[in-house]
Coordinates of C-alpha atoms in Angstrom, one line a residue:
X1 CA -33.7 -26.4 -6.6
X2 CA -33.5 -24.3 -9.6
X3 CA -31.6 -21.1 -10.8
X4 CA -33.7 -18.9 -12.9
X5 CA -31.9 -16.4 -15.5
X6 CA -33.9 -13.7 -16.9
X7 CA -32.6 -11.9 -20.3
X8 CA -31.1 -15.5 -20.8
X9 CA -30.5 -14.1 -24.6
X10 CA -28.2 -10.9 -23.5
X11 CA -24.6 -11.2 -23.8
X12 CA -24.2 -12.1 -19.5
X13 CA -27.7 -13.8 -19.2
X14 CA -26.5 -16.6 -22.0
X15 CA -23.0 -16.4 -20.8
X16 CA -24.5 -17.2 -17.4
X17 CA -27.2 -19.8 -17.9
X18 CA -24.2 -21.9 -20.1
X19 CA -21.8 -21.6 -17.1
X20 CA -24.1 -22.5 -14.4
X21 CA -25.3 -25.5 -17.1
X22 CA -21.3 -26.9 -17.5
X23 CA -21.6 -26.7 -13.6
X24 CA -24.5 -29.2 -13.2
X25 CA -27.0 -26.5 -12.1
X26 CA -30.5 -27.2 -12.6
X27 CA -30.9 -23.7 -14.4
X28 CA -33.6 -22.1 -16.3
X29 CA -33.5 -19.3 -18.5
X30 CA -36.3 -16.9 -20.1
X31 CA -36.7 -14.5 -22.6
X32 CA -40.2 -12.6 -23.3
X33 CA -40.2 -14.6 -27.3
X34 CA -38.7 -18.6 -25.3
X35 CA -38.5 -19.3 -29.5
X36 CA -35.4 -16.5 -29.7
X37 CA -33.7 -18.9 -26.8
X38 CA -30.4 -20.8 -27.4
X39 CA -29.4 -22.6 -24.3
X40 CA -27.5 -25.3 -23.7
X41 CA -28.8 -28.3 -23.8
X42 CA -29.5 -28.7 -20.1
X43 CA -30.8 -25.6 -19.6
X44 CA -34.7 -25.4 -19.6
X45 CA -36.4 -22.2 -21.8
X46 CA -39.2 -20.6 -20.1
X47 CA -41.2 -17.7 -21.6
X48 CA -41.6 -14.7 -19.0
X49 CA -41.9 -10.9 -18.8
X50 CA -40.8 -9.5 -16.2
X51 CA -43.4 -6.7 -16.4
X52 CA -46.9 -8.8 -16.7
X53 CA -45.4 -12.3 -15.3
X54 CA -48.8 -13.9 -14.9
X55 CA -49.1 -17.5 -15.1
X56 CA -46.0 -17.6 -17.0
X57 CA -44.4 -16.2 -14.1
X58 CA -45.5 -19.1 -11.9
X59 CA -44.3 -21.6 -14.3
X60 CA -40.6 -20.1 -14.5
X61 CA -40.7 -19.7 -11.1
X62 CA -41.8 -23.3 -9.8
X63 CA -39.0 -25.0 -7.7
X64 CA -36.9 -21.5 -7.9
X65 CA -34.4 -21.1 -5.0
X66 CA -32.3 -18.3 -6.8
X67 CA -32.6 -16.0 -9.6
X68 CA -30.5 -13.9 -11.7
X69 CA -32.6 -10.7 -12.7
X70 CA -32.2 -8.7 -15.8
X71 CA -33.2 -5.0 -15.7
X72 CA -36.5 -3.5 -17.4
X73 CA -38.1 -0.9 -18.3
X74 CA -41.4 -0.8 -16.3
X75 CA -42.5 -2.4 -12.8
X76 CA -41.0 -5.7 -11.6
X77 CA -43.1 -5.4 -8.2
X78 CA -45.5 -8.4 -9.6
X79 CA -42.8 -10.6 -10.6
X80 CA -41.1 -10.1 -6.9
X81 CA -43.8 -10.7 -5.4
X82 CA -44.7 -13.7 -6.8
X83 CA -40.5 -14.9 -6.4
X84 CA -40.7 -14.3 -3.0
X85 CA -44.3 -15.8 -2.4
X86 CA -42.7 -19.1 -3.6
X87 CA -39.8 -18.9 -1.7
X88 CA -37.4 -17.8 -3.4
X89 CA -34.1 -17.2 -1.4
X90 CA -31.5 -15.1 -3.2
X91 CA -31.5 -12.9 -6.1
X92 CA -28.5 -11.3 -8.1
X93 CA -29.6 -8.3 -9.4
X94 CA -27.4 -6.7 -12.7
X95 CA -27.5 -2.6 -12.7
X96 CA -25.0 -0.2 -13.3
X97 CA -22.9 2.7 -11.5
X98 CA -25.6 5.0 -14.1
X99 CA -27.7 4.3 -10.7
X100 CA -25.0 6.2 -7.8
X101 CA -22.2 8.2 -10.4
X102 CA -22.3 11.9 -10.7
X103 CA -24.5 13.1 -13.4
X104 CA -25.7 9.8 -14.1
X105 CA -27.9 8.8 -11.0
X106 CA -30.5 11.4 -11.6
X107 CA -30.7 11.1 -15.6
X108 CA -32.5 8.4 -17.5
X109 CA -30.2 5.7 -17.5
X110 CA -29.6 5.7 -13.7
X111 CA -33.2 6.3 -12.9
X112 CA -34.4 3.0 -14.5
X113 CA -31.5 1.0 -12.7
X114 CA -32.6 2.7 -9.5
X115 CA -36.0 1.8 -9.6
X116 CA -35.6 -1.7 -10.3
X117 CA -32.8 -1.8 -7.2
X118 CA -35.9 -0.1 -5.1
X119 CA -38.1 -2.8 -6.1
X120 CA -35.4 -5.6 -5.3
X121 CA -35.1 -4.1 -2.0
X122 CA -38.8 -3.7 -0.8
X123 CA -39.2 -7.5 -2.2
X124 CA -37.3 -8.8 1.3
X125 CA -35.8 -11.1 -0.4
X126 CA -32.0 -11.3 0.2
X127 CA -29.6 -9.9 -2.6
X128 CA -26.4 -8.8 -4.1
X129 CA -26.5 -5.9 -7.0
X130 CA -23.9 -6.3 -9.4
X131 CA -21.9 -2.8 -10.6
X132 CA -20.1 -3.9 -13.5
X133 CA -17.9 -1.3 -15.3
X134 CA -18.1 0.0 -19.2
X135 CA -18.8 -3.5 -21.2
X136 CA -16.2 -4.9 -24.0
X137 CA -19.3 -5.8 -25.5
X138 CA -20.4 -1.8 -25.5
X139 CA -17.1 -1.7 -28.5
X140 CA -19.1 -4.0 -30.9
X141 CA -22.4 -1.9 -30.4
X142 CA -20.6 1.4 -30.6
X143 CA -17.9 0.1 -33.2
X144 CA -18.4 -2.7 -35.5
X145 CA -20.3 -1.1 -38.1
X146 CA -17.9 1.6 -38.3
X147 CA -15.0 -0.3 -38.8
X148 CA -16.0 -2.8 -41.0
X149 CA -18.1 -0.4 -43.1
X150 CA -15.0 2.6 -43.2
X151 CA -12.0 1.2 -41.4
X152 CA -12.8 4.2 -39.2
X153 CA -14.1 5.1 -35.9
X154 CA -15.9 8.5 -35.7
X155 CA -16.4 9.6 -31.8
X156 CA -16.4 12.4 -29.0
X157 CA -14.3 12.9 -26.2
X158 CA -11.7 9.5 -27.1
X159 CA -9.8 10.5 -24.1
X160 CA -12.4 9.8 -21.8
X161 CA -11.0 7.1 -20.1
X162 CA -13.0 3.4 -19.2
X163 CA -12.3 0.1 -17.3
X164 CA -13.7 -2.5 -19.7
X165 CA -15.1 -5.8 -18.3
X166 CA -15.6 -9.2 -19.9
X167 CA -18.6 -10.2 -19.9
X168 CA -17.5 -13.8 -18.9
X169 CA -16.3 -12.2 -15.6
X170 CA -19.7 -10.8 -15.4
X171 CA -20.9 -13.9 -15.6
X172 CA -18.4 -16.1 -13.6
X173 CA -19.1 -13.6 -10.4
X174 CA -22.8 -13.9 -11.1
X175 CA -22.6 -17.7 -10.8
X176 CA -20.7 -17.7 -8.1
X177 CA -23.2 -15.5 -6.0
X178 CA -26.0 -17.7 -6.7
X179 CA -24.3 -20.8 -6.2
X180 CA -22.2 -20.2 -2.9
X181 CA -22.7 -18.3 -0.3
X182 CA -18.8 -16.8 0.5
X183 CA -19.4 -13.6 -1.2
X184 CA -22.9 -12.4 -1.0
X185 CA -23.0 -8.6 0.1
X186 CA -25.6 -6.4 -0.7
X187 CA -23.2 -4.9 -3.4
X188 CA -20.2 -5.9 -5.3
X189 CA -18.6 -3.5 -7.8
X190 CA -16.6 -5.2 -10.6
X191 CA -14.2 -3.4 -13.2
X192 CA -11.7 -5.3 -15.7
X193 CA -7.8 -5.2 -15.0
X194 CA -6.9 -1.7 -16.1
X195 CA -8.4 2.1 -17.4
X196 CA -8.4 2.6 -21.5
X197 CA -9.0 5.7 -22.7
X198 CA -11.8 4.6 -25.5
X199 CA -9.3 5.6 -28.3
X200 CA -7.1 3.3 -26.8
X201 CA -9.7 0.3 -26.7
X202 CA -9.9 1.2 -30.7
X203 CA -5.8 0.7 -31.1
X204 CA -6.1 -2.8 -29.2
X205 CA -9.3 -3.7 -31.8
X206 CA -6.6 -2.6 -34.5
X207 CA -4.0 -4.5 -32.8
X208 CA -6.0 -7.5 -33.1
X209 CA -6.7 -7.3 -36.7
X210 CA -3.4 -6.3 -37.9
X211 CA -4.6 -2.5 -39.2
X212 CA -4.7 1.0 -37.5
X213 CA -7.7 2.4 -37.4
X214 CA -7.9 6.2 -37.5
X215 CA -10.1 8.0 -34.9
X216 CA -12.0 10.6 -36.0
X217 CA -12.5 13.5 -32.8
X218 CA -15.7 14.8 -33.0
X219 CA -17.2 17.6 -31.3
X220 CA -20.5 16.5 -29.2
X221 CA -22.9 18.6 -31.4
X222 CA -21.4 16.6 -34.3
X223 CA -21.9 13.5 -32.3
X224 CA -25.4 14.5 -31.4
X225 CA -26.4 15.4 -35.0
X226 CA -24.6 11.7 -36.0
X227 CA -26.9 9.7 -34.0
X228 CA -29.6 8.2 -36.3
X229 CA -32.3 7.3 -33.8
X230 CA -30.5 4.0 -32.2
X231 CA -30.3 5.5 -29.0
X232 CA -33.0 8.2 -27.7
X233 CA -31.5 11.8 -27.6
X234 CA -31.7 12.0 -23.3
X235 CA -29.9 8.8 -23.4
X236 CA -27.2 9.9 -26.0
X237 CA -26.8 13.5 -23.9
X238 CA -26.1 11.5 -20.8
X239 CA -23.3 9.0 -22.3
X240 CA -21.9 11.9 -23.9
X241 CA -21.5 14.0 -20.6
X242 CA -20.2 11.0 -18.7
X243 CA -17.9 10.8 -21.4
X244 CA -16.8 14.2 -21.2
X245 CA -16.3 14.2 -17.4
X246 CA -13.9 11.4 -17.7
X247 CA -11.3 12.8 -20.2
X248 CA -8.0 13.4 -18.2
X249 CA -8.6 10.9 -15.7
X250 CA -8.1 7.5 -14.7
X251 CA -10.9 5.3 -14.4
X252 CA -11.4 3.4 -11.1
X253 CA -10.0 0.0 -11.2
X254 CA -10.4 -2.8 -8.5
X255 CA -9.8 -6.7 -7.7
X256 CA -13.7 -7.8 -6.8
X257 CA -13.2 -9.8 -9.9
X258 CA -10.5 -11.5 -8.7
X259 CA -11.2 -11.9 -5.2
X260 CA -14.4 -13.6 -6.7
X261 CA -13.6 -16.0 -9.2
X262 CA -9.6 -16.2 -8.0
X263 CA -8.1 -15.1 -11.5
X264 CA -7.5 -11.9 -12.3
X265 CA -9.9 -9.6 -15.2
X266 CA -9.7 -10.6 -18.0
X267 CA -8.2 -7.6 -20.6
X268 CA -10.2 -6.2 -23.1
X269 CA -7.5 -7.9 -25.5
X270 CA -8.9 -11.5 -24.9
X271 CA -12.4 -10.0 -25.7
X272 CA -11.6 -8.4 -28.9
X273 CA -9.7 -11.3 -30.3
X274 CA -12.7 -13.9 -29.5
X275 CA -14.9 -11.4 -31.1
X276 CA -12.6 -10.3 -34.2
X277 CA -15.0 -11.5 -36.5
X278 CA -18.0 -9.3 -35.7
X279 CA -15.1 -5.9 -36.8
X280 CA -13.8 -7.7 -39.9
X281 CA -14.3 -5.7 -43.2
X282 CA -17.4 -7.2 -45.0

């Protein structure tokens, strides 16, 4: 039987559908555009989304036991339905703590990952939601340009304090879930190895190149009138006042990770150096 990975093009989703390819998996993995696909060569690209699955949906679905599901913006109550119709048996769904944290749960962020864990839960079929902490990955989107560009990092609140995850570890749980049944749960919340404030997590980027890159504080009016239209202003207000709420305190660290996969977190260290490239100067 298969393994279908939605978002098979997202930093876990390929990580994943690779992993569970190595492993000898029959494993599928979609993308709305299949053409923007590049899996393994083992891996089969199916073309599927999530919101209006159709007949495409039957296709990636046919011989299915498990899936891995991306979240979306917009009802997945079709595509469950249809999963479930042809028997699929186990799905691990990726959301966020934005769905249960304080002043997160109720905002935008949280409310999308809640709706799609409501949906995964009226679909009866059995499941484990994934809680994975701040991303390494979020320092390239946040970062990059600014440090190759300037040599700089311009940000509010840089003592609000993270536990960065690899997304490999992501990845390696996710695998694990679908392929073995030892630690399914309805939940399993996974942090990396220790709490950074995010000025920090800018020093061990430095570290890794060889520089020091200066932090710029801003105040979060400056960082609001920054933003250039990347990320919609409710959005932005949100990550800002998570941000702000975690200054001063130590971010929750735990061993699901290990437990898991039987090796520790990996640091954000071993991130940043197999990603120095994308923070190089230009």
């Amino acid at each position: 039987m298969a393994i279908l990975v939605t978002g098979a093009r997202g930093n876990i989703g390929s990580r994943l559908t690779a992993r569970l390819d190595a492993a000898g998996h029959p494993v599928r993995g979609s993308a709305r555009d299949s053409t923007t696909l590049r899996l393994p060569g083992g891996a089969e690209p199916v073309e599927l989304d999530l919101t209006d699955p159709g007949v495409a949906g039957a296709d990636a679905l046919r011989g299915v036991d498990a899936v891995f599901l991306y979240p979306v913006i917009g009802s997945v109550d079709a595509f469950l339905e249809m999963a479930a119709k042809v028997g699929v048996r186990y799905l691990v769904l990726l959301s966020s703590p934005a769905a249960y944290e304080v002043g997160e749960f109720d905002q935008p962020i949280g409310l999308v990952h809640r709706a799609v864990e409501r949906a995964v839960a009226e679909s009866g079929i059995a499941h484990t939601v994934l809680y994975p902490s701040w991303l390494a990955t979020n320092a390239r989107r946040d970062w990059a340009d600014q440090i190759r560009t300037t040599g700089r990092v311009a940000m509010a609140f840089g003592d609000a304090s993270f536990t960065p995850i690899h997304p490999d570890d992501i990845a390696e749980v996710a695998a694990d879930l679908l392929t073995r049944g030892t630690h399914r749960s309805r939940m399993q919340i996974l942090t990396g190895p220790r709490s950074l404030r995010l000025r920090d997590t800018v020093a061990v980027i430095g570290d890794v190149l060889g520089v020091e890159i200066p932090v710029d504080d801003l105040t979060r009016e400056q960082a609001l009138e920054r933003e250039d239209g990347g990320i919609p202003r409710p959005i932005l207000e949100t990550l800002l006042d998570v941000a702000e709420a975690s200054v001063g305190l130590t971010a929750p660290v735990n061993n699901t990770v290990e437990r898991i996969t039987g090796h520790p977190a990996r640091p954000f260290r071993s991130w940043a150096e197999a990603h120095r490239r994308h923070f190089q100067p230009r």
